[in-house]
C-alpha cells in the first residue's frame, strides 16, 4: 500500500465532515498532551487567514505538530465558509468571515488566501498591530518586506519584534524557490553559485485544494473512459503534464519561473546571480520535484557537496546509486525535510565547477505552511 492510498483511506474515514475531503486533518494533527500545553495565557494570539484551504489546513497541522504556543486562534476564510466548524487540538472553532476588524487583538496573522486578499487585508492587519506572515506573492518583491527562509536568511527579519506594538509584514517565498534554495544555499555558501538552471515538476497541491480534487476526479474519469472535467486547468492533467499554468510574460517566461529568478536574488542578496527556470505541472498529488544545475565560482567536488548537504538543516540526502534510489514526491509528502539526491559533478563543466542535483519537497509544508510557522517561531 503506498502513502497516497493510506492517506486517502484516513481522509475518507474521519475528521471534520465540514471540510473538503482532501484536506481533513492528518493523523499527525491529533491532540496530545504536549500539544494541549501550547494553549497558554502568556502566548501570542493567532489568526489563520484562508484556514479552509490547502495551506490553511496545513498551518493547523504544523502549529500542532510543533506545539506552537498560542493564547487564542481565529479561523478566518471567505463568507462561503463562515459558520463551518473546525476542531483544532481538541477544541471546536467556528470559521469567521474575514473582515477588517478581524485583526483586533491579533499578534501574529498567518495569511494564505491569495494575493488579492493579502493586498487588501495585509496592511489592515499591520495597522492593527499584527505581524503578518504572508504566503502569497503580493509583497515578496517589496523592498521593505523581508522575504525569509529561516535556514537561509533569518537575519532579514531581525528588526521585527513581537510585542513592540508595531505591526509588520514578512513574506514567505514561492514554494519552488524555498525547495530549491534549501538545497542550493549550503553549496552556495561554500563555493558561490554564479548560475543556476532549474527545471520543476510541480504537484497539483501547489494550485490549491480544488486542483487536488480535480486531479483525483480526472484520473477516475480517464480510467473509466470518460471525458475529464477541466475546471481548474484548461487541459487534461491526469496522465499528462504541461507548462505551469501561471501567466506567460512578454519575455516568454511564466510568472512562476520569474519568481525563482527574482526571489533567489533577493533571498541571497545577490543581484548578479544568474538564474533560469522552466516550470512544469506534473500529475502528482502533493510535493514538488526540481532538477537543479549549478555553476560555481570556486570548485566543489561531489563528495564535498554530499557532505555539506548531509549536514544542512532541513535537508536529507537520499542518494543511493547502487539501488537507484533517489528522492521522490511520495517519499517527501507530509515531511518537513527537503530531500536531495542525484548529486553529481556536471560533466559539461571542467574542474568541478558544476553540479547537478535533484530535489524534492512537500510544498504545502516546507514550501508554505512550515516555512511560515518557522518564521513565526523566530518571533517568539
Ligand atoms: N498550495 C501551495 O502549495 C502554496 C504554496 C505557497 C503559497 N501558496 C499560496 O497560498 C495561498 C492559498 O493557497 P491554497 O493552495 O491554500 O489555496 P486554496 O486551497 O484554494 O485555499 C484558498 C483559501 O483562501 C480563502 N479565501 C478565498 N477567498 C477569500 C476571501 N474573499 N476572503 C477570505 N478568504 C478567502 C478560501 O476560503 P473559502 O474556503 O471560504 O473559499 C481558502 O481558505 C495562495 O496565495 C497561494 O499562492 C500556496
Short mmCIF file of C-alpha atoms and ligand atoms in Angstrom, two decimals:
data_model
loop_
_atom_site.label_atom_id
_atom_site.label_comp_id
_atom_site.label_asym_id
_atom_site.label_seq_id
_atom_site.Cartn_x
_atom_site.Cartn_y
_atom_site.Cartn_z
CA UNK A 1 0.00 0.00 0.00
CA UNK A 2 1.53 3.35 -0.90
CA UNK A 3 1.45 6.60 1.06
CA UNK A 4 -1.34 8.15 -1.01
CA UNK A 5 -3.62 5.14 -0.51
CA UNK A 6 -3.03 5.25 3.22
CA UNK A 7 -3.59 8.98 3.39
CA UNK A 8 -6.80 8.83 1.37
CA UNK A 9 -8.15 5.98 3.46
CA UNK A 10 -7.59 8.10 6.52
CA UNK A 11 -9.23 11.09 4.87
CA UNK A 12 -12.26 9.03 3.98
CA UNK A 13 -12.54 7.57 7.44
CA UNK A 14 -12.78 10.57 9.70
CA UNK A 15 -12.01 14.18 10.55
CA UNK A 16 -14.36 17.12 10.32
CA UNK A 17 -17.21 16.46 7.92
CA UNK A 18 -17.50 20.14 7.06
CA UNK A 19 -14.06 20.36 5.38
CA UNK A 20 -13.18 19.24 1.83
CA UNK A 21 -12.26 15.55 1.85
CA UNK A 22 -8.66 16.03 0.66
CA UNK A 23 -7.99 18.47 3.47
CA UNK A 24 -9.12 16.58 6.53
CA UNK A 25 -6.51 16.73 9.30
CA UNK A 26 -3.70 14.23 9.01
CA UNK A 27 -3.10 11.71 11.80
CA UNK A 28 -0.28 13.99 12.94
CA UNK A 29 -2.94 16.57 13.86
CA UNK A 30 -4.47 14.56 16.73
CA UNK A 31 -4.28 16.36 20.05
CA UNK A 32 -1.70 15.10 22.51
CA UNK A 33 -0.65 16.18 25.99
CA UNK A 34 2.32 18.09 24.57
CA UNK A 35 0.08 19.81 22.06
CA UNK A 36 -2.52 20.89 24.63
CA UNK A 37 0.30 22.63 26.52
CA UNK A 38 0.55 25.07 23.59
CA UNK A 39 -2.70 26.84 24.60
CA UNK A 40 -1.20 29.32 27.10
CA UNK A 41 -2.23 32.70 28.50
CA UNK A 42 1.28 34.15 28.07
CA UNK A 43 1.48 33.19 24.38
CA UNK A 44 0.60 35.29 21.29
CA UNK A 45 -2.89 35.41 19.80
CA UNK A 46 -3.03 33.96 16.29
CA UNK A 47 -5.21 34.26 13.21
CA UNK A 48 -5.13 31.92 10.21
CA UNK A 49 -6.47 33.62 7.08
CA UNK A 50 -7.59 31.10 4.44
CA UNK A 51 -7.91 28.37 7.05
CA UNK A 52 -10.18 26.19 4.88
CA UNK A 53 -7.63 25.99 2.02
CA UNK A 54 -4.78 23.58 1.31
CA UNK A 55 -2.18 25.76 3.02
CA UNK A 56 -4.56 26.92 5.76
CA UNK A 57 -5.27 23.35 6.83
CA UNK A 58 -1.55 22.60 6.80
CA UNK A 59 -0.95 25.64 9.03
CA UNK A 60 -3.10 23.97 11.69
CA UNK A 61 -1.27 20.69 11.27
CA UNK A 62 2.16 22.33 11.55
CA UNK A 63 1.19 24.54 14.51
CA UNK A 64 0.01 21.45 16.30
CA UNK A 65 2.98 19.26 15.36
CA UNK A 66 5.41 21.90 16.60
CA UNK A 67 3.43 22.74 19.75
CA UNK A 68 3.37 26.39 18.71
CA UNK A 69 2.25 28.36 21.78
CA UNK A 70 -0.89 30.49 21.44
CA UNK A 71 -3.44 32.03 23.75
CA UNK A 72 -6.19 32.18 21.12
CA UNK A 73 -6.58 31.37 17.46
CA UNK A 74 -9.05 32.84 14.94
CA UNK A 75 -10.10 30.78 11.96
CA UNK A 76 -10.75 33.13 9.04
CA UNK A 77 -11.92 32.42 5.48
CA UNK A 78 -14.44 33.77 2.98
CA UNK A 79 -18.13 34.34 3.52
CA UNK A 80 -18.71 30.91 1.90
CA UNK A 81 -17.06 29.15 4.83
CA UNK A 82 -18.38 31.32 7.67
CA UNK A 83 -20.05 29.10 10.26
CA UNK A 84 -18.15 25.91 9.34
CA UNK A 85 -16.66 24.14 12.33
CA UNK A 86 -13.02 23.14 12.73
CA UNK A 87 -11.69 21.00 15.53
CA UNK A 88 -8.16 22.01 16.47
CA UNK A 89 -6.24 20.49 19.36
CA UNK A 90 -9.42 19.20 20.95
CA UNK A 91 -11.31 22.49 20.78
CA UNK A 92 -14.02 23.38 18.29
CA UNK A 93 -13.76 26.68 16.42
CA UNK A 94 -16.25 28.39 14.12
CA UNK A 95 -14.82 29.79 10.88
CA UNK A 96 -15.40 33.55 10.69
CA UNK A 97 -15.69 35.68 7.57
CA UNK A 98 -12.54 37.75 7.06
CA UNK A 99 -13.36 41.40 7.91
CA UNK A 100 -11.20 44.49 8.54
CA UNK A 101 -11.88 44.19 12.28
CA UNK A 102 -10.80 40.53 12.33
CA UNK A 103 -7.28 41.54 13.40
CA UNK A 104 -8.17 43.44 16.57
CA UNK A 105 -6.01 41.91 19.31
CA UNK A 106 -4.21 39.52 16.92
CA UNK A 107 -0.42 39.31 17.46
CA UNK A 108 0.51 37.03 14.52
CA UNK A 109 -1.61 36.53 11.39
CA UNK A 110 -0.73 33.70 9.01
CA UNK A 111 -2.14 34.58 5.57
CA UNK A 112 -2.87 32.07 2.79
CA UNK A 113 -5.94 33.29 0.94
CA UNK A 114 -4.38 34.52 -2.30
CA UNK A 115 -2.60 37.69 -3.40
CA UNK A 116 -5.62 39.97 -3.70
CA UNK A 117 -6.80 39.16 -0.16
CA UNK A 118 -3.26 39.76 1.15
CA UNK A 119 -3.05 43.11 -0.67
CA UNK A 120 -6.41 44.19 0.75
CA UNK A 121 -6.17 42.86 4.32
CA UNK A 122 -2.40 42.63 4.96
CA UNK A 123 -1.98 46.39 5.51
CA UNK A 124 -5.16 46.47 7.65
CA UNK A 125 -3.71 43.72 9.85
CA UNK A 126 -0.40 45.59 10.12
CA UNK A 127 -2.23 48.80 11.10
CA UNK A 128 -3.98 46.78 13.82
CA UNK A 129 -0.55 45.84 15.23
CA UNK A 130 -0.37 42.29 13.84
CA UNK A 131 2.77 40.73 12.41
CA UNK A 132 1.65 39.20 9.13
CA UNK A 133 3.42 36.19 7.63
CA UNK A 134 2.11 36.14 4.08
CA UNK A 135 2.17 33.12 1.78
CA UNK A 136 1.08 34.94 -1.35
CA UNK A 137 3.29 36.74 -3.86
CA UNK A 138 1.71 40.13 -3.01
CA UNK A 139 4.62 41.63 -1.03
CA UNK A 140 7.57 39.35 -1.85
CA UNK A 141 9.40 41.81 -4.06
CA UNK A 142 8.57 44.88 -1.91
CA UNK A 143 12.00 46.03 -0.75
CA UNK A 144 10.64 46.97 2.69
CA UNK A 145 9.29 43.44 3.24
CA UNK A 146 11.72 40.68 4.26
CA UNK A 147 11.48 37.51 2.17
CA UNK A 148 12.58 34.75 4.50
CA UNK A 149 13.61 31.10 4.58
CA UNK A 150 14.62 30.61 8.22
CA UNK A 151 17.52 28.24 7.37
CA UNK A 152 18.80 30.62 4.69
CA UNK A 153 18.36 34.29 5.63
CA UNK A 154 16.91 34.68 9.15
CA UNK A 155 18.83 37.96 9.51
CA UNK A 156 16.45 39.63 7.04
CA UNK A 157 13.71 39.80 9.71
CA UNK A 158 15.91 40.52 12.74
CA UNK A 159 14.41 44.02 13.12
CA UNK A 160 10.84 42.73 13.51
CA UNK A 161 9.90 42.13 17.14
CA UNK A 162 6.76 40.65 18.64
CA UNK A 163 5.32 42.70 21.48
CA UNK A 164 6.67 46.00 20.21
CA UNK A 165 3.10 47.07 19.42
CA UNK A 166 4.14 47.66 15.82
CA UNK A 167 2.68 45.56 13.03
CA UNK A 168 4.86 44.30 10.17
CA UNK A 169 4.82 42.18 7.05
CA UNK A 170 7.09 39.20 6.38
CA UNK A 171 6.78 37.32 3.08
CA UNK A 172 7.10 33.60 2.58
CA UNK A 173 8.90 32.85 -0.70
CA UNK A 174 7.35 30.88 -3.56
CA UNK A 175 7.25 27.14 -2.86
CA UNK A 176 9.62 26.22 -5.73
CA UNK A 177 12.10 28.85 -4.56
CA UNK A 178 12.08 27.56 -0.98
CA UNK A 179 12.63 23.94 -2.02
CA UNK A 180 15.39 24.86 -4.46
CA UNK A 181 17.24 27.19 -2.08
CA UNK A 182 17.08 24.78 0.86
CA UNK A 183 19.43 22.58 -1.16
CA UNK A 184 21.36 25.17 -3.18
CA UNK A 185 22.18 27.57 -0.32
CA UNK A 186 24.57 25.33 1.66
CA UNK A 187 26.52 24.76 -1.59
CA UNK A 188 26.33 28.46 -2.45
CA UNK A 189 27.84 29.32 0.95
CA UNK A 190 30.81 27.06 0.20
CA UNK A 191 31.54 27.71 -3.47
CA UNK A 192 29.29 30.67 -4.54
CA UNK A 193 26.74 29.94 -7.22
CA UNK A 194 27.24 32.01 -10.36
CA UNK A 195 24.44 30.44 -12.41
CA UNK A 196 21.54 28.14 -11.61
CA UNK A 197 19.32 26.29 -14.11
CA UNK A 198 16.12 24.89 -12.57
CA UNK A 199 13.52 22.56 -14.12
CA UNK A 200 10.49 21.87 -11.93
CA UNK A 201 7.98 19.02 -11.76
CA UNK A 202 5.17 20.61 -9.75
CA UNK A 203 2.32 18.85 -7.98
CA UNK A 204 -1.41 19.59 -8.01
CA UNK A 205 -1.30 20.69 -4.36
CA UNK A 206 0.60 23.80 -5.42
CA UNK A 207 -2.58 25.02 -7.10
CA UNK A 208 -4.74 24.51 -4.01
CA UNK A 209 -7.38 22.17 -2.68
CA UNK A 210 -9.65 22.33 -5.73
CA UNK A 211 -6.79 21.32 -8.07
CA UNK A 212 -6.06 18.25 -5.94
CA UNK A 213 -9.74 17.28 -6.13
CA UNK A 214 -9.70 17.80 -9.90
CA UNK A 215 -6.64 15.59 -10.44
CA UNK A 216 -8.29 12.80 -8.48
CA UNK A 217 -11.58 13.24 -10.34
CA UNK A 218 -9.87 13.36 -13.77
CA UNK A 219 -7.84 10.22 -13.01
CA UNK A 220 -11.04 8.33 -12.21
CA UNK A 221 -12.79 9.73 -15.30
CA UNK A 222 -9.95 8.87 -17.70
CA UNK A 223 -9.69 5.31 -16.32
CA UNK A 224 -13.45 4.95 -16.84
CA UNK A 225 -13.11 6.17 -20.44
CA UNK A 226 -14.96 9.45 -19.74
CA UNK A 227 -14.04 12.99 -20.78
CA UNK A 228 -12.01 14.56 -17.94
CA UNK A 229 -13.52 17.55 -16.14
CA UNK A 230 -11.28 20.60 -16.69
CA UNK A 231 -12.36 23.38 -14.31
CA UNK A 232 -9.11 24.47 -12.66
CA UNK A 233 -6.74 23.80 -15.57
CA UNK A 234 -7.74 24.29 -19.20
CA UNK A 235 -6.39 20.91 -20.29
CA UNK A 236 -6.23 17.29 -19.22
CA UNK A 237 -3.98 16.94 -16.19
CA UNK A 238 -4.32 13.24 -15.36
CA UNK A 239 -1.82 11.11 -17.37
CA UNK A 240 -0.35 14.30 -18.84
CA UNK A 241 1.97 17.18 -17.99
CA UNK A 242 2.09 20.77 -19.15
CA UNK A 243 3.85 24.09 -18.79
CA UNK A 244 2.96 25.76 -15.45
CA UNK A 245 -0.42 27.48 -15.51
CA UNK A 246 0.96 30.86 -14.32
CA UNK A 247 0.52 33.67 -16.86
CA UNK A 248 3.19 33.83 -19.60
CA UNK A 249 5.04 37.16 -19.70
CA UNK A 250 6.34 39.16 -22.66
CA UNK A 251 9.85 37.64 -22.24
CA UNK A 252 8.42 34.14 -22.77
CA UNK A 253 8.91 33.07 -19.16
CA UNK A 254 5.86 32.42 -17.00
CA UNK A 255 5.36 34.14 -13.64
CA UNK A 256 6.33 31.03 -11.67
CA UNK A 257 9.68 30.89 -13.48
CA UNK A 258 10.39 34.57 -12.89
CA UNK A 259 9.62 34.13 -9.18
CA UNK A 260 12.56 31.69 -8.99
CA UNK A 261 14.78 34.23 -10.75
CA UNK A 262 13.84 37.31 -8.71
CA UNK A 263 13.27 35.72 -5.30
CA UNK A 264 16.64 33.92 -5.37
CA UNK A 265 18.41 37.23 -5.95
CA UNK A 266 16.54 38.88 -3.08
CA UNK A 267 16.98 36.00 -0.60
CA UNK A 268 20.69 35.58 -1.39
CA UNK A 269 21.10 39.36 -1.53
CA UNK A 270 23.00 38.84 -4.76
CA UNK A 271 21.69 40.77 -7.74
CA UNK A 272 24.31 39.17 -10.01
CA UNK A 273 23.42 35.51 -9.62
CA UNK A 274 22.12 34.18 -12.93
CA UNK A 275 19.01 32.04 -12.66
CA UNK A 276 16.84 30.49 -15.37
CA UNK A 277 13.90 28.15 -14.89
CA UNK A 278 11.33 26.01 -16.69
CA UNK A 279 8.29 25.16 -14.56
CA UNK A 280 6.09 22.18 -15.40
CA UNK A 281 2.95 20.79 -13.75
CA UNK A 282 3.02 17.01 -13.39
CA UNK A 283 0.11 14.81 -12.26
CA UNK A 284 1.48 14.25 -8.78
CA UNK A 285 -0.92 14.92 -5.90
CA UNK A 286 1.48 16.51 -3.46
CA UNK A 287 5.18 17.62 -3.29
CA UNK A 288 7.32 19.25 -5.95
CA UNK A 289 10.48 17.89 -7.60
CA UNK A 290 13.21 20.05 -9.15
CA UNK A 291 16.27 19.33 -11.23
CA UNK A 292 18.90 21.95 -10.40
CA UNK A 293 22.13 22.57 -12.30
CA UNK A 294 24.65 24.78 -10.53
CA UNK A 295 27.73 26.60 -11.78
CA UNK A 296 30.16 27.81 -9.11
CA UNK A 297 32.82 30.46 -8.74
CA UNK A 298 35.03 28.03 -6.78
CA UNK A 299 35.46 24.31 -7.42
CA UNK A 300 33.45 21.87 -5.34
CA UNK A 301 33.57 18.10 -5.86
CA UNK A 302 30.55 15.86 -5.44
CA UNK A 303 31.75 14.18 -2.22
CA UNK A 304 32.23 17.54 -0.56
CA UNK A 305 28.80 18.63 -1.82
CA UNK A 306 27.20 15.44 -0.43
CA UNK A 307 28.81 16.02 2.98
CA UNK A 308 27.69 19.63 3.06
CA UNK A 309 24.12 18.62 2.21
CA UNK A 310 24.11 15.82 4.80
CA UNK A 311 24.87 18.41 7.46
CA UNK A 312 22.48 21.08 6.21
CA UNK A 313 19.49 21.83 8.48
CA UNK A 314 16.13 20.84 6.99
CA UNK A 315 17.81 18.73 4.28
CA UNK A 316 18.02 14.95 3.98
CA UNK A 317 20.22 13.21 1.41
CA UNK A 318 18.70 10.25 -0.48
CA UNK A 319 21.41 9.30 -2.95
CA UNK A 320 21.75 5.55 -3.32
CA UNK A 321 23.21 4.92 -6.77
CA UNK A 322 23.51 1.14 -6.27
CA UNK A 323 19.81 0.78 -5.53
CA UNK A 324 18.80 3.57 -7.94
CA UNK A 325 17.01 5.17 -5.00
CA UNK A 326 16.69 8.92 -5.08
CA UNK A 327 14.12 11.45 -3.76
CA UNK A 328 10.50 11.09 -4.88
CA UNK A 329 7.46 13.29 -4.22
CA UNK A 330 5.71 10.40 -2.45
CA UNK A 331 8.57 9.93 -0.01
CA UNK A 332 8.65 13.59 0.98
CA UNK A 333 4.87 14.09 1.18
CA UNK A 334 3.86 15.25 4.66
CA UNK A 335 7.53 15.51 5.63
CA UNK A 336 9.35 18.62 6.83
CA UNK A 337 12.76 18.00 5.27
CA UNK A 338 13.69 18.69 1.66
CA UNK A 339 15.30 15.61 0.09
CA UNK A 340 18.32 15.86 -2.23
CA UNK A 341 19.85 13.19 -4.46
CA UNK A 342 21.43 12.55 -7.89
CA UNK A 343 24.36 14.59 -6.55
CA UNK A 344 26.95 14.50 -9.31
CA UNK A 345 29.61 16.63 -10.99
CA UNK A 346 28.31 18.22 -14.17
CA UNK A 347 30.31 16.55 -16.98
CA UNK A 348 29.74 19.57 -19.21
CA UNK A 349 31.92 21.74 -16.94
CA UNK A 350 35.61 21.16 -16.34
CA UNK A 351 37.35 21.28 -12.96
CA UNK A 352 34.46 20.63 -10.56
CA UNK A 353 32.87 23.99 -11.26
CA UNK A 354 29.43 22.45 -11.82
CA UNK A 355 26.99 20.14 -10.01
CA UNK A 356 23.64 18.53 -10.82
CA UNK A 357 21.21 17.75 -8.03
CA UNK A 358 17.59 16.53 -7.83
CA UNK A 359 15.46 17.97 -5.03
CA UNK A 360 12.00 17.03 -3.70
CA UNK A 361 9.98 18.86 -1.06
CA UNK A 362 6.44 18.98 0.24
CA UNK A 363 5.49 22.39 -0.98
CA UNK A 364 2.39 22.72 1.20
CA UNK A 365 4.60 22.02 4.17
CA UNK A 366 8.18 23.39 3.78
CA UNK A 367 7.11 25.33 0.67
CA UNK A 368 4.34 27.13 2.53
CA UNK A 369 2.92 26.35 5.99
CA UNK A 370 6.02 25.01 7.74
CA UNK A 371 8.25 27.83 6.47
CA UNK A 372 5.68 30.41 7.65
CA UNK A 373 5.34 28.80 11.08
CA UNK A 374 9.17 28.68 11.39
CA UNK A 375 9.16 32.41 10.64
CA UNK A 376 6.55 32.89 13.37
CA UNK A 377 8.69 30.82 15.77
CA UNK A 378 11.59 33.22 15.23
CA UNK A 379 9.33 35.97 16.61
CA UNK A 380 8.76 34.19 19.94
N1 LIG B 1 -0.73 25.36 -2.32
C1 LIG B 1 0.55 25.66 -2.14
O1 LIG B 1 1.40 24.78 -2.16
C2 LIG B 1 1.01 27.04 -1.90
C3 LIG B 1 2.37 27.23 -1.65
C4 LIG B 1 2.83 28.51 -1.40
C5 LIG B 1 1.94 29.54 -1.40
N2 LIG B 1 0.62 29.34 -1.63
C6 LIG B 1 -0.27 30.50 -1.61
O2 LIG B 1 -1.19 30.38 -0.53
C7 LIG B 1 -2.43 30.96 -0.90
C8 LIG B 1 -3.53 29.93 -0.72
O3 LIG B 1 -3.24 28.77 -1.49
P1 LIG B 1 -4.02 27.41 -1.28
O4 LIG B 1 -3.31 26.45 -2.13
O5 LIG B 1 -4.23 27.12 0.16
O6 LIG B 1 -5.45 27.76 -1.95
P2 LIG B 1 -6.88 27.13 -1.69
O7 LIG B 1 -6.77 25.71 -1.26
O8 LIG B 1 -7.67 27.45 -2.90
O9 LIG B 1 -7.46 27.97 -0.45
C9 LIG B 1 -7.78 29.33 -0.56
C10 LIG B 1 -8.20 29.86 0.82
O10 LIG B 1 -8.44 31.27 0.69
C11 LIG B 1 -9.73 31.56 1.21
N3 LIG B 1 -10.35 32.69 0.53
C12 LIG B 1 -10.65 32.81 -0.77
N4 LIG B 1 -11.29 33.98 -0.99
C13 LIG B 1 -11.37 34.60 0.20
C14 LIG B 1 -11.92 35.83 0.65
N5 LIG B 1 -12.55 36.67 -0.19
N6 LIG B 1 -11.84 36.16 1.97
C15 LIG B 1 -11.24 35.31 2.85
N7 LIG B 1 -10.72 34.12 2.49
C16 LIG B 1 -10.77 33.78 1.18
C17 LIG B 1 -10.52 30.30 0.96
O11 LIG B 1 -11.67 30.31 1.77
P3 LIG B 1 -13.05 29.58 1.29
O12 LIG B 1 -12.83 28.11 1.56
O13 LIG B 1 -14.05 30.19 2.20
O14 LIG B 1 -13.23 29.88 -0.15
C18 LIG B 1 -9.49 29.25 1.34
O15 LIG B 1 -9.44 29.14 2.74
C19 LIG B 1 -2.23 31.46 -2.33
O16 LIG B 1 -1.81 32.81 -2.26
C20 LIG B 1 -1.13 30.62 -2.85
O17 LIG B 1 -0.41 31.24 -3.89
C21 LIG B 1 0.13 28.11 -1.88
#
